[in-house]
Amino acid sequence: MKDNGLKLALDLLPKFALFLKDRNITNVMPAGSNGESLSLTVPERKALAEAWVKAAPPLGLSVYMHVGSESLVDSADLAKHAAATKGTKGILAMTPVYFKPTIETLVDFLAHVAGAAPELPFWFYHFPDDTG
């Protein structure tokens, strides 16, 4: 981030991708478990995806975009964008975090998100110790 955390510092991604490659890390999951996905706007998350697939694949890194959000519409939109962004290897989504869904509602939510990008592998980003 730059400008006191108000803007993405996308210009730093190529350097960070090289840092990961030099440490034999082969997979990248932008907007994942540090919670930044909920702090970014949909346009920022799309820009982040585009920057990662530009910087990472030439170095042999695979990009798996986190597309989960509190909004089903936003999650599906991010999934469609990931599928249309050449170089994305897969997508994953977490459960909505404020109003905890029932198992049935969660399955319906995740099925809709995965269905927005049926050509990409999909993972449920689940940590039972955190999500219950």
MMTF fields as JSON, N, C-alpha, C and O atoms, coordinates in Angstrom:
{
  "mmtfVersion": "1.0.0",
  "mmtfProducer": "UNKNOWN",
  "numBonds": 527,
  "numAtoms": 528,
  "numGroups": 132,
  "numChains": 1,
  "numModels": 1,
  "chainsPerModel": [1],
  "groupsPerChain": [132],
  "chainIdList": ["A"],
  "bondAtomList": [4, 2, 8, 6, 12, 10, 16, 14, 20, 18, 24, 22, 28, 26, 32, 30, 36, 34, 40, 38, 44, 42, 48, 46, 52, 50, 56, 54, 60, 58, 64, 62, 68, 66, 72, 70, 76, 74, 80, 78, 84, 82, 88, 86, 92, 90, 96, 94, 100, 98, 104, 102, 108, 106, 112, 110, 116, 114, 120, 118, 124, 122, 128, 126, 132, 130, 136, 134, 140, 138, 144, 142, 148, 146, 152, 150, 156, 154, 160, 158, 164, 162, 168, 166, 172, 170, 176, 174, 180, 178, 184, 182, 188, 186, 192, 190, 196, 194, 200, 198, 204, 202, 208, 206, 212, 210, 216, 214, 220, 218, 224, 222, 228, 226, 232, 230, 236, 234, 240, 238, 244, 242, 248, 246, 252, 250, 256, 254, 260, 258, 264, 262, 268, 266, 272, 270, 276, 274, 280, 278, 284, 282, 288, 286, 292, 290, 296, 294, 300, 298, 304, 302, 308, 306, 312, 310, 316, 314, 320, 318, 324, 322, 328, 326, 332, 330, 336, 334, 340, 338, 344, 342, 348, 346, 352, 350, 356, 354, 360, 358, 364, 362, 368, 366, 372, 370, 376, 374, 380, 378, 384, 382, 388, 386, 392, 390, 396, 394, 400, 398, 404, 402, 408, 406, 412, 410, 416, 414, 420, 418, 424, 422, 428, 426, 432, 430, 436, 434, 440, 438, 444, 442, 448, 446, 452, 450, 456, 454, 460, 458, 464, 462, 468, 466, 472, 470, 476, 474, 480, 478, 484, 482, 488, 486, 492, 490, 496, 494, 500, 498, 504, 502, 508, 506, 512, 510, 516, 514, 520, 518, 524, 522],
  "bondOrderList": [1, 1, 1, 1, 1, 1, 1, 1, 1, 1, 1, 1, 1, 1, 1, 1, 1, 1, 1, 1, 1, 1, 1, 1, 1, 1, 1, 1, 1, 1, 1, 1, 1, 1, 1, 1, 1, 1, 1, 1, 1, 1, 1, 1, 1, 1, 1, 1, 1, 1, 1, 1, 1, 1, 1, 1, 1, 1, 1, 1, 1, 1, 1, 1, 1, 1, 1, 1, 1, 1, 1, 1, 1, 1, 1, 1, 1, 1, 1, 1, 1, 1, 1, 1, 1, 1, 1, 1, 1, 1, 1, 1, 1, 1, 1, 1, 1, 1, 1, 1, 1, 1, 1, 1, 1, 1, 1, 1, 1, 1, 1, 1, 1, 1, 1, 1, 1, 1, 1, 1, 1, 1, 1, 1, 1, 1, 1, 1, 1, 1, 1],
  "groupList": [{"groupName": "MET", "atomNameList": ["N", "CA", "C", "O"], "elementList": ["N", "C", "C", "O"], "formalChargeList": [0, 0, 0, 0], "bondAtomList": [1, 0, 2, 1, 3, 2], "bondOrderList": [1, 1, 2], "singleLetterCode": "M", "chemCompType": "L-PEPTIDE LINKING"}, {"groupName": "LYS", "atomNameList": ["N", "CA", "C", "O"], "elementList": ["N", "C", "C", "O"], "formalChargeList": [0, 0, 0, 0], "bondAtomList": [1, 0, 2, 1, 3, 2], "bondOrderList": [1, 1, 2], "singleLetterCode": "K", "chemCompType": "L-PEPTIDE LINKING"}, {"groupName": "ASP", "atomNameList": ["N", "CA", "C", "O"], "elementList": ["N", "C", "C", "O"], "formalChargeList": [0, 0, 0, 0], "bondAtomList": [1, 0, 2, 1, 3, 2], "bondOrderList": [1, 1, 2], "singleLetterCode": "D", "chemCompType": "L-PEPTIDE LINKING"}, {"groupName": "ASN", "atomNameList": ["N", "CA", "C", "O"], "elementList": ["N", "C", "C", "O"], "formalChargeList": [0, 0, 0, 0], "bondAtomList": [1, 0, 2, 1, 3, 2], "bondOrderList": [1, 1, 2], "singleLetterCode": "N", "chemCompType": "L-PEPTIDE LINKING"}, {"groupName": "GLY", "atomNameList": ["N", "CA", "C", "O"], "elementList": ["N", "C", "C", "O"], "formalChargeList": [0, 0, 0, 0], "bondAtomList": [1, 0, 2, 1, 3, 2], "bondOrderList": [1, 1, 2], "singleLetterCode": "G", "chemCompType": "PEPTIDE LINKING"}, {"groupName": "LEU", "atomNameList": ["N", "CA", "C", "O"], "elementList": ["N", "C", "C", "O"], "formalChargeList": [0, 0, 0, 0], "bondAtomList": [1, 0, 2, 1, 3, 2], "bondOrderList": [1, 1, 2], "singleLetterCode": "L", "chemCompType": "L-PEPTIDE LINKING"}, {"groupName": "ALA", "atomNameList": ["N", "CA", "C", "O"], "elementList": ["N", "C", "C", "O"], "formalChargeList": [0, 0, 0, 0], "bondAtomList": [1, 0, 2, 1, 3, 2], "bondOrderList": [1, 1, 2], "singleLetterCode": "A", "chemCompType": "L-PEPTIDE LINKING"}, {"groupName": "PRO", "atomNameList": ["N", "CA", "C", "O"], "elementList": ["N", "C", "C", "O"], "formalChargeList": [0, 0, 0, 0], "bondAtomList": [1, 0, 2, 1, 3, 2], "bondOrderList": [1, 1, 2], "singleLetterCode": "P", "chemCompType": "L-PEPTIDE LINKING"}, {"groupName": "PHE", "atomNameList": ["N", "CA", "C", "O"], "elementList": ["N", "C", "C", "O"], "formalChargeList": [0, 0, 0, 0], "bondAtomList": [1, 0, 2, 1, 3, 2], "bondOrderList": [1, 1, 2], "singleLetterCode": "F", "chemCompType": "L-PEPTIDE LINKING"}, {"groupName": "ARG", "atomNameList": ["N", "CA", "C", "O"], "elementList": ["N", "C", "C", "O"], "formalChargeList": [0, 0, 0, 0], "bondAtomList": [1, 0, 2, 1, 3, 2], "bondOrderList": [1, 1, 2], "singleLetterCode": "R", "chemCompType": "L-PEPTIDE LINKING"}, {"groupName": "ILE", "atomNameList": ["N", "CA", "C", "O"], "elementList": ["N", "C", "C", "O"], "formalChargeList": [0, 0, 0, 0], "bondAtomList": [1, 0, 2, 1, 3, 2], "bondOrderList": [1, 1, 2], "singleLetterCode": "I", "chemCompType": "L-PEPTIDE LINKING"}, {"groupName": "THR", "atomNameList": ["N", "CA", "C", "O"], "elementList": ["N", "C", "C", "O"], "formalChargeList": [0, 0, 0, 0], "bondAtomList": [1, 0, 2, 1, 3, 2], "bondOrderList": [1, 1, 2], "singleLetterCode": "T", "chemCompType": "L-PEPTIDE LINKING"}, {"groupName": "VAL", "atomNameList": ["N", "CA", "C", "O"], "elementList": ["N", "C", "C", "O"], "formalChargeList": [0, 0, 0, 0], "bondAtomList": [1, 0, 2, 1, 3, 2], "bondOrderList": [1, 1, 2], "singleLetterCode": "V", "chemCompType": "L-PEPTIDE LINKING"}, {"groupName": "SER", "atomNameList": ["N", "CA", "C", "O"], "elementList": ["N", "C", "C", "O"], "formalChargeList": [0, 0, 0, 0], "bondAtomList": [1, 0, 2, 1, 3, 2], "bondOrderList": [1, 1, 2], "singleLetterCode": "S", "chemCompType": "L-PEPTIDE LINKING"}, {"groupName": "GLU", "atomNameList": ["N", "CA", "C", "O"], "elementList": ["N", "C", "C", "O"], "formalChargeList": [0, 0, 0, 0], "bondAtomList": [1, 0, 2, 1, 3, 2], "bondOrderList": [1, 1, 2], "singleLetterCode": "E", "chemCompType": "L-PEPTIDE LINKING"}, {"groupName": "TRP", "atomNameList": ["N", "CA", "C", "O"], "elementList": ["N", "C", "C", "O"], "formalChargeList": [0, 0, 0, 0], "bondAtomList": [1, 0, 2, 1, 3, 2], "bondOrderList": [1, 1, 2], "singleLetterCode": "W", "chemCompType": "L-PEPTIDE LINKING"}, {"groupName": "TYR", "atomNameList": ["N", "CA", "C", "O"], "elementList": ["N", "C", "C", "O"], "formalChargeList": [0, 0, 0, 0], "bondAtomList": [1, 0, 2, 1, 3, 2], "bondOrderList": [1, 1, 2], "singleLetterCode": "Y", "chemCompType": "L-PEPTIDE LINKING"}, {"groupName": "HIS", "atomNameList": ["N", "CA", "C", "O"], "elementList": ["N", "C", "C", "O"], "formalChargeList": [0, 0, 0, 0], "bondAtomList": [1, 0, 2, 1, 3, 2], "bondOrderList": [1, 1, 2], "singleLetterCode": "H", "chemCompType": "L-PEPTIDE LINKING"}],
  "groupTypeList": [0, 1, 2, 3, 4, 5, 1, 5, 6, 5, 2, 5, 5, 7, 1, 8, 6, 5, 8, 5, 1, 2, 9, 3, 10, 11, 3, 12, 0, 7, 6, 4, 13, 3, 4, 14, 13, 5, 13, 5, 11, 12, 7, 14, 9, 1, 6, 5, 6, 14, 6, 15, 12, 1, 6, 6, 7, 7, 5, 4, 5, 13, 12, 16, 0, 17, 12, 4, 13, 14, 13, 5, 12, 2, 13, 6, 2, 5, 6, 1, 17, 6, 6, 6, 11, 1, 4, 11, 1, 4, 10, 5, 6, 0, 11, 7, 12, 16, 8, 1, 7, 11, 10, 14, 11, 5, 12, 2, 8, 5, 6, 17, 12, 6, 4, 6, 6, 7, 14, 5, 7, 8, 15, 8, 16, 17, 8, 7, 2, 2, 11, 4],
  "groupIdList": [1, 2, 3, 4, 5, 6, 7, 8, 9, 10, 11, 12, 13, 14, 15, 16, 17, 18, 19, 20, 21, 22, 23, 24, 25, 26, 27, 28, 29, 30, 31, 32, 33, 34, 35, 36, 37, 38, 39, 40, 41, 42, 43, 44, 45, 46, 47, 48, 49, 50, 51, 52, 53, 54, 55, 56, 57, 58, 59, 60, 61, 62, 63, 64, 65, 66, 67, 68, 69, 70, 71, 72, 73, 74, 75, 76, 77, 78, 79, 80, 81, 82, 83, 84, 85, 86, 87, 88, 89, 90, 91, 92, 93, 94, 95, 96, 97, 98, 99, 100, 101, 102, 103, 104, 105, 106, 107, 108, 109, 110, 111, 112, 113, 114, 115, 116, 117, 118, 119, 120, 121, 122, 123, 124, 125, 126, 127, 128, 129, 130, 131, 132],
  "secStructList": [7, 5, 6, 6, 6, 6, 5, 7, 7, 4, 4, 4, 2, 2, 2, 2, 2, 2, 2, 2, 2, 6, 6, 6, 7, 7, 3, 3, 7, 6, 6, 7, 6, 6, 6, 2, 2, 2, 2, 1, 7, 2, 2, 2, 2, 2, 2, 2, 2, 2, 2, 2, 2, 2, 2, 1, 4, 4, 4, 6, 7, 3, 3, 3, 3, 3, 7, 7, 7, 1, 7, 2, 2, 2, 2, 2, 2, 2, 2, 2, 2, 2, 2, 2, 1, 6, 6, 3, 3, 3, 3, 3, 3, 7, 7, 7, 1, 1, 1, 7, 7, 7, 2, 2, 2, 2, 2, 2, 2, 2, 2, 2, 2, 2, 2, 6, 1, 6, 6, 1, 7, 3, 3, 3, 7, 7, 7, 2, 2, 2, 2, 7],
  "xCoordList": [0.853, 0.0, 0.899, 2.065, 0.326, 1.019, 0.002, -1.182, 0.47, -0.396, -1.151, -2.377, -0.37, -0.939, -1.964, -2.957, -1.718, -2.596, -3.844, -4.753, -3.904, -5.111, -5.06, -6.089, -3.878, -3.75, -2.871, -1.956, -3.164, -2.331, -0.994, -0.942, 0.074, 1.408, 1.722, 2.615, 0.991, 1.107, 2.476, 2.895, 3.168, 4.498, 5.509, 6.575, 5.188, 6.093, 5.918, 6.756, 4.854, 4.575, 5.664, 5.997, 6.235, 7.303, 8.478, 9.038, 8.836, 9.939, 9.541, 10.352, 8.309, 7.838, 7.718, 8.042, 7.255, 7.166, 8.55, 8.699, 9.55, 10.92, 11.409, 12.095, 11.061, 11.385, 10.815, 11.503, 9.573, 8.943, 9.633, 9.912, 9.907, 10.578, 11.934, 12.299, 12.681, 14.009, 13.964, 14.991, 12.789, 12.614, 11.877, 11.366, 11.832, 11.207, 9.721, 9.185, 9.062, 7.608, 7.029, 7.452, 6.076, 5.568, 4.108, 3.648, 3.384, 1.973, 1.722, 2.259, 0.891, 0.558, -0.954, -1.675, -1.441, -2.868, -3.153, -3.322, -3.204, -3.479, -4.846, -5.811, -4.9, -6.128, -6.618, -7.821, -5.697, -6.045, -6.147, -6.887, -5.408, -5.668, -5.289, -5.589, -4.656, -4.355, -5.523, -5.425, -6.62, -7.829, -7.927, -8.915, -6.903, -6.95, -8.098, -8.518, -8.605, -9.702, -10.905, -11.588, -11.163, -12.312, -12.019, -12.933, -10.752, -10.373, -10.277, -10.172, -10.312, -10.146, -11.481, -12.387, -11.583, -12.771, -12.697, -11.639, -13.803, -13.806, -12.857, -12.09, -12.874, -11.899, -10.445, -9.593, -10.155, -8.793, -8.433, -7.31, -9.364, -9.093, -8.89, -8.07, -9.611, -9.41, -8.038, -7.335, -7.663, -6.344, -5.239, -4.211, -5.438, -4.472, -4.313, -3.195, -5.417, -5.373, -4.616, -3.764, -4.92, -4.265, -2.764, -1.97, -2.376, -0.951, -0.227, 0.9, -0.875, -0.221, -0.043, 1.017, -1.042, -0.878, 0.071, 0.529, 0.358, 1.391, 2.782, 3.708, 2.932, 4.252, 4.651, 5.827, 3.718, 4.055, 4.332, 5.372, 3.455, 3.685, 5.033, 5.616, 5.56, 6.879, 7.988, 9.032, 7.755, 8.728, 8.413, 9.082, 7.402, 7.023, 6.105, 5.922, 5.524, 4.594, 3.163, 2.789, 2.374, 0.958, 0.132, 0.396, -0.867, -1.712, -3.105, -3.768, -3.528, -4.858, -5.521, -5.121, -6.522, -7.129, -8.205, -9.068, -8.12, -9.184, -10.296, -10.066, -11.487, -12.609, -13.75, -14.788, -13.571, -14.641, -14.864, -13.938, -16.115, -16.475, -17.786, -18.371, -18.23, -19.524, -20.676, -21.775, -20.421, -21.451, -21.338, -20.279, -22.405, -22.436, -22.233, -21.53, -22.842, -22.715, -21.257, -20.733, -20.599, -19.195, -18.3, -17.379, -18.557, -17.755, -17.873, -16.87, -19.083, -19.278, -18.624, -18.045, -18.706, -18.066, -16.551, -15.916, -15.971, -14.529, -14.127, -13.06, -14.967, -14.68, -14.683, -13.791, -15.676, -15.742, -14.511, -13.927, -14.126, -12.953, -11.698, -10.868, -11.555, -10.389, -10.34, -9.272, -11.484, -11.528, -11.164, -10.583, -11.5, -11.204, -9.789, -9.331, -9.097, -7.75, -6.755, -6.49, -6.212, -5.309, -4.132, -3.466, -3.901, -2.807, -3.277, -2.49, -4.554, -5.103, -5.281, -5.916, -4.719, -4.762, -5.985, -6.398, -6.569, -7.72, -8.235, -7.652, -9.353, -9.961, -10.315, -10.436, -10.476, -10.942, -11.767, -11.634, -12.615, -13.483, -13.674, -13.773, -13.723, -14.01, -15.509, -16.229, -15.956, -17.341, -17.547, -16.607, -18.751, -19.027, -18.767, -19.041, -18.246, -17.754, -18.644, -18.505, -19.525, -20.299, -21.521, -21.633, -22.436, -23.582, -23.205, -23.165, -22.931, -22.483, -23.619, -24.72, -23.337, -24.378, -24.558, -23.665, -25.718, -25.911, -25.077, -24.611, -24.891, -24.144, -24.82, -24.152, -26.144, -26.873, -26.68, -26.444, -26.779, -26.598, -25.161, -24.923, -24.205, -22.799, -22.544, -21.87, -23.077, -22.911, -23.529, -22.932, -24.708, -25.35, -24.505, -24.344, -23.966, -23.113, -21.884, -21.578, -21.184, -19.947, -20.217, -19.411, -21.322, -21.67, -21.906, -21.507, -22.554, -22.804, -21.48, -21.283, -20.579, -19.281, -18.49, -17.989, -18.377, -17.631, -18.259, -17.548, -19.567, -20.266, -20.03, -20.264, -19.57, -19.275, -17.987, -17.74, -17.167, -15.912, -15.721, -14.762, -16.611, -16.594, -15.341, -15.071, -14.575, -13.375, -12.162, -11.119, -12.284, -11.169, -11.388, -12.522, -10.311, -10.43, -10.888, -10.541, -11.669, -12.213, -11.945, -12.106, -11.532, -11.323, -12.116, -12.226, -12.662, -13.273, -12.161, -11.483, -11.974, -10.923, -11.453, -12.103, -11.168, -11.824, -10.811, -9.923, -10.952, -10.138, -11.076, -11.479, -11.423, -12.413, -12.108, -13.033, -10.834, -10.521, -10.949, -11.257, -10.964, -11.37, -12.838, -13.493, -13.354, -14.707, -15.764, -16.955, -15.343, -16.319, -16.936, -17.79],
  "yCoordList": [-1.175, 0.0, 1.239, 1.185, 2.345, 3.629, 4.705, 4.421, 5.929, 7.06, 6.774, 6.864, 6.423, 6.119, 4.991, 5.014, 4.017, 2.857, 3.048, 2.221, 4.133, 4.422, 3.951, 3.931, 3.569, 3.117, 1.888, 1.71, 1.047, -0.125, 0.309, 1.211, -0.328, -0.082, -1.199, -2.015, -1.223, -2.299, -2.332, -3.375, -1.215, -1.166, -2.014, -2.326, -2.392, -3.224, -4.724, -5.522, -5.112, -6.539, -7.296, -8.408, -6.771, -7.54, -7.854, -8.949, -6.91, -7.124, -8.164, -9.011, -8.101, -9.065, -10.459, -11.454, -10.53, -11.826, -12.46, -13.665, -11.665, -12.175, -12.634, -13.651, -11.891, -12.27, -13.66, -14.493, -13.91, -15.212, -16.316, -17.391, -16.048, -17.033, -17.409, -18.584, -16.419, -16.668, -17.524, -18.046, -17.669, -18.493, -19.791, -20.47, -20.123, -21.355, -21.45, -22.548, -20.322, -20.289, -20.307, -19.533, -21.175, -21.34, -20.924, -20.78, -20.733, -20.367, -19.082, -18.881, -18.217, -16.947, -16.847, -17.201, -16.36, -16.202, -14.759, -14.479, -13.848, -12.453, -12.267, -12.952, -11.331, -10.969, -12.126, -12.366, -12.831, -14.01, -13.785, -12.914, -14.565, -14.749, -13.597, -13.652, -12.582, -11.451, -10.493, -9.477, -10.814, -10.015, -8.846, -8.112, -8.656, -7.498, -7.569, -6.542, -8.755, -8.859, -8.034, -7.437, -7.996, -7.235, -5.749, -4.95, -5.374, -3.975, -3.289, -2.064, -4.074, -3.523, -3.444, -4.241, -2.467, -2.357, -3.406, -3.985, -3.64, -4.579, -4.104, -4.918, -2.821, -2.389, -2.583, -2.927, -2.372, -2.612, -4.087, -4.431, -4.95, -6.392, -6.847, -7.728, -6.269, -6.591, -6.102, -6.815, -4.897, -4.365, -5.221, -5.446, -5.696, -6.568, -7.876, -8.349, -8.449, -9.692, -9.473, -10.281, -8.402, -8.113, -7.899, -8.36, -7.208, -6.969, -8.267, -8.485, -9.135, -10.395, -11.307, -11.915, -11.422, -12.325, -11.757, -12.482, -10.493, -9.912, -10.205, -10.497, -10.13, -10.262, -11.701, -12.042, -12.544, -13.851, -14.963, -15.613, -15.216, -16.35, -16.337, -17.407, -15.181, -15.216, -15.751, -16.193, -15.707, -16.216, -17.646, -18.195, -18.242, -19.606, -19.696, -20.778, -18.579, -18.57, -18.723, -18.124, -19.519, -19.691, -18.777, -18.657, -18.136, -17.179, -17.773, -18.17, -17.824, -18.292, -17.13, -16.78, -16.54, -15.333, -15.654, -16.507, -14.943, -15.015, -14.082, -12.889, -14.617, -13.838, -13.714, -13.13, -14.247, -14.197, -12.801, -11.995, -12.529, -11.255, -11.449, -12.532, -10.399, -10.456, -10.467, -10.922, -9.967, -9.859, -11.0, -11.203, -11.731, -12.792, -12.218, -12.808, -11.079, -10.443, -10.049, -10.282, -9.454, -9.07, -10.295, -10.284, -11.333, -12.554, -13.168, -13.566, -13.246, -13.797, -12.908, -13.413, -11.607, -10.67, -10.856, -10.873, -10.993, -11.215, -12.567, -12.685, -13.567, -14.878, -14.779, -15.314, -14.1, -13.917, -13.153, -13.492, -12.126, -11.346, -12.214, -12.14, -13.028, -13.913, -14.862, -15.096, -15.404, -16.328, -15.626, -16.241, -14.355, -13.595, -13.02, -12.494, -13.116, -12.565, -13.68, -14.531, -13.663, -14.723, -14.857, -13.881, -16.095, -16.374, -16.787, -17.31, -16.562, -16.997, -18.51, -19.038, -19.211, -20.679, -21.23, -22.362, -20.433, -20.897, -19.797, -18.716, -20.093, -19.126, -19.824, -21.047, -19.046, -19.556, -18.496, -17.308, -18.919, -17.99, -18.473, -19.67, -17.513, -17.804, -17.639, -17.139, -18.059, -17.841, -16.365, -15.711, -15.823, -14.493, -14.519, -15.521, -13.435, -13.482, -12.829, -13.146, -11.961, -11.285, -12.1, -12.547, -12.297, -13.153, -14.554, -14.822, -15.435, -16.786, -17.55, -17.665, -18.063, -18.808, -20.209, -20.751, -20.775, -22.199, -22.977, -22.405, -24.26, -25.082, -25.046, -24.901, -25.177, -25.158, -23.826, -23.81, -22.717, -21.4, -21.22, -20.648, -21.711, -21.621, -22.393, -21.896, -23.598, -24.401, -23.673, -23.639, -23.096, -22.345, -21.141, -20.869, -20.419, -19.251, -19.66, -19.061, -20.689, -21.128, -21.715, -21.531, -22.41, -22.969, -21.854, -21.961, -20.79, -19.662, -18.993, -18.655, -18.801, -18.178, -19.064, -18.582, -20.34, -21.261, -21.331, -21.44, -21.271, -21.327, -20.112, -20.164, -19.02, -17.818, -17.964, -17.191, -18.958, -19.213, -20.722, -21.268, -21.399, -22.863, -23.487, -24.667, -22.718, -23.275, -23.248, -23.808, -22.609, -22.537, -23.484, -23.675, -24.078, -24.827, -23.881, -22.7, -24.422, -23.617, -24.316, -25.531, -23.538, -24.055, -23.225, -22.006, -23.903, -23.227, -22.927, -23.836, -21.664, -21.188, -21.254, -20.323, -22.367, -22.685, -22.971, -23.808, -22.276, -22.499, -22.679, -21.697, -23.92, -24.162, -23.475, -23.065, -23.34, -22.677, -21.208, -20.637, -20.608, -19.214, -19.042, -18.113, -19.942, -19.762, -20.527, -20.245, -21.494, -22.299, -23.315, -24.095],
  "zCoordList": [0.0, 0.0, 0.0, 0.392, -0.447, -0.422, -0.07, 0.114, 0.019, 0.387, 1.68, 1.744, 2.719, 4.039, 3.996, 4.723, 3.148, 3.075, 2.247, 2.297, 1.479, 0.71, -0.734, -1.411, -1.22, -2.607, -2.675, -1.871, -3.647, -3.89, -4.481, -5.317, -4.05, -4.597, -5.598, -5.371, -6.685, -7.66, -8.326, -8.826, -8.338, -8.933, -8.18, -8.712, -6.945, -6.144, -6.407, -5.986, -7.087, -7.278, -8.031, -7.618, -9.099, -9.763, -8.838, -8.885, -8.02, -7.068, -6.017, -5.643, -5.549, -4.552, -5.166, -4.518, -6.41, -7.092, -7.205, -7.0, -7.526, -7.599, -6.226, -6.118, -5.186, -3.81, -3.5, -2.91, -3.89, -3.649, -4.45, -3.92, -5.721, -6.571, -5.991, -5.977, -5.511, -4.953, -3.692, -3.258, -3.105, -1.912, -2.239, -1.347, -3.518, -4.001, -3.691, -3.547, -3.588, -3.445, -4.848, -5.706, -5.083, -6.441, -6.623, -7.756, -5.543, -5.628, -4.847, -3.758, -5.431, -4.808, -4.696, -5.629, -3.544, -3.325, -2.906, -1.719, -3.873, -3.534, -2.896, -3.234, -1.975, -1.258, -0.395, -0.294, 0.218, 0.994, 2.481, 2.939, 3.232, 4.655, 5.574, 6.766, 5.074, 5.949, 6.087, 6.776, 5.436, 5.583, 4.636, 4.658, 3.791, 2.913, 1.917, 1.382, 1.664, 0.701, 1.148, 0.316, 2.414, 2.912, 3.03, 3.232, 2.906, 3.012, 1.655, 1.581, 0.587, -0.75, -1.474, -1.231, -2.369, -3.212, -4.321, -4.567, -4.974, -6.097, -7.203, -7.719, -7.591, -8.601, -8.152, -8.971, -6.883, -6.392, -6.478, -6.848, -6.145, -6.209, -7.648, -7.906, -8.573, -9.986, -10.457, -11.172, -10.059, -10.424, -9.819, -10.457, -8.605, -7.949, -8.723, -8.926, -9.147, -9.939, -11.239, -11.61, -11.919, -13.192, -13.016, -13.836, -11.958, -11.7, -11.365, -11.81, -10.576, -10.213, -11.416, -11.565, -12.276, -13.417, -14.468, -15.351, -14.376, -15.239, -14.677, -15.435, -13.362, -12.73, -12.424, -12.547, -12.032, -11.474, -12.491, -12.386, -13.47, -14.376, -15.107, -15.281, -15.547, -16.189, -15.278, -15.757, -13.97, -12.998, -12.567, -11.693, -13.175, -12.814, -11.615, -11.058, -11.205, -10.069, -10.578, -11.587, -9.882, -10.206, -9.316, -8.12, -9.904, -9.189, -8.998, -9.956, -7.743, -7.349, -6.62, -5.51, -7.235, -6.675, -5.643, -5.851, -4.533, -3.54, -4.011, -4.206, -4.191, -4.712, -3.702, -4.013, -2.515, -1.522, -0.986, -0.893, -0.635, -0.013, 0.73, 0.719, 1.362, 2.042, 1.04, 1.356, -0.159, -1.188, -2.191, -2.783, -2.381, -3.382, -4.78, -5.6, -5.05, -6.361, -6.613, -7.703, -5.611, -5.767, -5.927, -6.743, -5.167, -5.274, -6.66, -7.253, -7.174, -8.519, -9.569, -10.531, -9.399, -10.323, -10.306, -11.361, -9.121, -9.004, -9.607, -10.209, -9.448, -10.045, -11.566, -12.223, -12.128, -13.589, -14.074, -15.103, -13.328, -13.708, -13.672, -14.578, -12.644, -12.542, -13.733, -14.298, -14.113, -15.245, -16.551, -17.445, -16.661, -17.873, -17.869, -18.884, -16.734, -16.608, -16.898, -16.048, -18.105, -18.553, -17.591, -17.246, -17.173, -16.252, -14.874, -14.084, -14.567, -13.289, -13.33, -14.242, -12.338, -12.312, -11.593, -11.845, -10.698, -9.94, -9.045, -8.957, -8.373, -7.458, -6.15, -6.097, -5.124, -3.847, -3.168, -3.461, -2.264, -1.549, -0.124, 0.147, 0.768, 2.167, 2.39, 1.526, 3.542, 3.928, 4.272, 4.725, 4.069, 4.608, 6.118, 6.779, 6.654, 8.031, 9.078, 10.26, 8.714, 9.754, 10.139, 11.28, 9.203, 9.462, 9.006, 7.805, 9.929, 9.603, 8.913, 9.452, 7.729, 7.017, 7.59, 8.241, 7.337, 7.623, 6.605, 5.619, 6.834, 5.885, 4.515, 3.492, 4.501, 3.228, 2.499, 1.291, 3.222, 2.612, 2.13, 1.067, 2.919, 2.519, 1.23, 0.328, 1.144, -0.074, -1.272, -2.348, -1.095, -2.178, -2.583, -3.773, -1.604, -1.85, -2.658, -3.689, -2.176, -2.825, -4.211, -5.124, -4.378, -5.683, -6.695, -7.855, -6.25, -7.146, -7.541, -8.709, -6.581, -6.863, -7.825, -8.841, -7.516, -8.379, -9.762, -10.76, -9.829, -11.102, -11.982, -13.189, -11.388, -12.168, -12.976, -13.902, -12.622, -13.341, -13.47, -12.925, -14.179, -14.187, -14.796, -14.57, -15.562, -16.18, -15.249, -15.585, -14.09, -13.143, -11.968, -11.529, -11.456, -10.197, -9.087, -9.074, -8.162, -7.059, -5.738, -5.623, -4.738, -3.386, -2.399, -2.53, -1.414, -0.266, 0.712, 1.191, 1.006, 1.891, 3.309, 3.785, 3.986, 5.248, 6.346, 6.185, 7.448, 8.632, 9.828, 10.45, 10.15, 11.198, 12.525, 13.226, 12.885, 14.148, 14.138, 15.184, 12.955, 12.837, 12.483, 12.954, 11.65, 11.131, 11.906, 11.774, 12.713, 13.429, 12.506, 12.928]
}
